[in-house]
Amino acid sequence: MSISNSPFILIVDDNPTNLSVLSQALKSAGYKVRMAVDGEDALAQVERAHPELILLDIQMPNVDGFETCRRLQANPATENIPVIFMTALADTENKVKGLSLGAVDYITKPFEQEEVLARVKIHYKLKRLTDNLEQQVVERTQALQKAQVQLVQQEKLSALGQLVAGVAHEINNPIGCIIGNVDAVQDYINDLLELIDIYHEKFPQKNAEIEDKLENIDLEYLREDLPKLIRAMKDGGNRIKSISNSLRTFSRADSDIKQKFNIHDGIDSTLLILRHRLKASEKRPEIKVITEYSNLPEIECFPGQLNQVFMNILANAIDALEESNTGKTFSEIEKNYNKIIIETLKENNSVKISIADNGKGMSEEVKNKIFDHLFTTKIVGKGTGLGLAIAKEITEEVHGGKLYCNSTLGEGTQFVITLPL
Ligand SMILES: Nc1ncnc2c1ncn2[C@@H]1O[C@H](COP(=O)(O)OP(=O)(O)O)[C@@H](O)[C@H]1O
Ligand SMILES: [Mg+2]
């Protein structure tokens, strides 16, 4: 006999007439049926394939119905299969015993065909519903756990964002002091050098000590090099200042009303935060970012949230580029270099932001699911499957815009964000 896994009802009875009457009735009602002639036979069959429901006779030779039921209940793999007792003994004691052993119902012989079918139907349905519910509980629990992890992660991010904004703010004063004073230092030094020149002119007689010192410090070289050093310090200071500004722009804590925001500042600060991922590594050259910005007005929005949209899309683009690099050598990648093109455009009453990469692209099947909560093709720990779901919500629900995607497998992906003005 071949073992099929499709659901069936197992009828257990030592009386062949009962078996055939019942199985005829159930089959004509559309059920799949198997039969066992005693308890042992039944237990052996259940072990091979689980029925959806068991109709179990009480009085049978060797292992009787009660014992069969007890053993089914004792086994975690079979305890959830509903058992309906069939008995000629209509007395209360046996009914109670059967039910207390875990049976869900009983049918008394001789059978009323309609009654048997009605009871089987309801318990069959109950079993299905229970299985379904259990499955749903498992799925929901998993989803909840994932969402909880994400929430904790977001909490951490938001705390980190505040910290970063705070640190960036604190850096601003000392760095402002350095940048502001560098010019004064330059002026003072120029004054001192002029003073030396004047001394030289007015007191031209040689003095050994002065000659020694002049040689030692190589005054001519110092005169040439000092302004360069000071310029470098000033550039460095300005660079720290712009990093600090970008950090503050990026982690801008949103108030509950929309504010005017320069989208390009948001994109640039996000790129700066992602700089370490764009830089060249041992495995690949740098990812080139090409920005083609149009002249855009400031838009009313929640800047922090929009930055999160840019971040999620750009981080995905970097992931997709890196995945497309697997198996390729450095110079192969260099030929068709990794790039991200960001374009902005003003259209009638909206702005359009396009972020395109020449990474691995997506199949139609993946593309249809990318905005689903928890959908990810990445390994655990790398992907959460929430980035795009969140980006869509922020773009569409919060800002009344649109977020959509064009992609060709093996060629690349473009995300387009439109925001109303
Ligand atoms: N630029 C892209 N290129 C290719 N696939 C992408 C790109 N952006 C997103 N995807 C696909 O969409 C899925 C969902 O993205 P996302 O919601 O950000 O979750 P995660 O990045 O955690 O997987 C990714 O796992 C990936 O398969
Ligand atoms: Mg992502």
mmCIF file of N, CA and C in Angstrom, residues 10-14 19 34-43 45 60:
data_model
loop_
_atom_site.group_PDB
_atom_site.id
_atom_site.type_symbol
_atom_site.label_atom_id
_atom_site.label_comp_id
_atom_site.label_asym_id
_atom_site.label_seq_id
_atom_site.Cartn_x
_atom_site.Cartn_y
_atom_site.Cartn_z
ATOM 1 N N LEU A 10 -9.657 7.789 9.527
ATOM 2 C CA LEU A 10 -9.387 6.380 9.823
ATOM 3 C C LEU A 10 -10.563 5.805 10.611
ATOM 4 N N ILE A 11 -11.134 4.692 10.071
ATOM 5 C CA ILE A 11 -12.231 4.025 10.792
ATOM 6 C C ILE A 11 -11.678 2.746 11.411
ATOM 7 N N VAL A 12 -11.889 2.580 12.701
ATOM 8 C CA VAL A 12 -11.361 1.404 13.391
ATOM 9 C C VAL A 12 -12.534 0.603 13.963
ATOM 10 N N ASP A 13 -12.718 -0.608 13.443
ATOM 11 C CA ASP A 13 -13.831 -1.449 13.919
ATOM 12 C C ASP A 13 -13.516 -2.896 13.568
ATOM 13 N N ASP A 14 -13.841 -3.818 14.514
ATOM 14 C CA ASP A 14 -13.569 -5.237 14.215
ATOM 15 C C ASP A 14 -14.712 -5.860 13.421
ATOM 16 N N LEU A 19 -17.554 -1.439 9.155
ATOM 17 C CA LEU A 19 -16.513 -0.757 8.380
ATOM 18 C C LEU A 19 -17.027 -0.368 7.001
ATOM 19 N N ARG A 34 -9.618 5.371 5.362
ATOM 20 C CA ARG A 34 -8.827 4.140 5.532
ATOM 21 C C ARG A 34 -9.443 3.361 6.674
ATOM 22 N N MET A 35 -9.119 2.062 6.706
ATOM 23 C CA MET A 35 -9.767 1.228 7.709
ATOM 24 C C MET A 35 -8.752 0.409 8.489
ATOM 25 N N ALA A 36 -9.074 0.167 9.773
ATOM 26 C CA ALA A 36 -8.248 -0.717 10.594
ATOM 27 C C ALA A 36 -9.197 -1.655 11.315
ATOM 28 N N VAL A 37 -8.737 -2.909 11.527
ATOM 29 C CA VAL A 37 -9.654 -3.899 12.104
ATOM 30 C C VAL A 37 -9.500 -4.060 13.606
ATOM 31 N N ASP A 38 -8.441 -3.505 14.181
ATOM 32 C CA ASP A 38 -8.341 -3.485 15.648
ATOM 33 C C ASP A 38 -7.394 -2.365 16.088
ATOM 34 N N GLY A 39 -7.207 -2.261 17.390
ATOM 35 C CA GLY A 39 -6.406 -1.162 17.943
ATOM 36 C C GLY A 39 -4.968 -1.179 17.449
ATOM 37 N N GLU A 40 -4.367 -2.361 17.430
ATOM 38 C CA GLU A 40 -2.977 -2.461 17.018
ATOM 39 C C GLU A 40 -2.778 -2.002 15.577
ATOM 40 N N ASP A 41 -3.677 -2.525 14.738
ATOM 41 C CA ASP A 41 -3.661 -2.140 13.319
ATOM 42 C C ASP A 41 -3.790 -0.609 13.194
ATOM 43 N N ALA A 42 -4.720 -0.060 13.989
ATOM 44 C CA ALA A 42 -4.961 1.391 13.933
ATOM 45 C C ALA A 42 -3.698 2.163 14.312
ATOM 46 N N LEU A 43 -3.071 1.776 15.440
ATOM 47 C CA LEU A 43 -1.877 2.494 15.912
ATOM 48 C C LEU A 43 -0.754 2.417 14.877
ATOM 49 N N GLN A 45 -1.107 2.081 11.646
ATOM 50 C CA GLN A 45 -1.437 2.949 10.500
ATOM 51 C C GLN A 45 -1.217 4.429 10.833
ATOM 52 N N MET A 60 -13.167 -4.147 21.049
ATOM 53 C CA MET A 60 -12.412 -4.860 20.014
ATOM 54 C C MET A 60 -11.499 -5.835 20.722
#
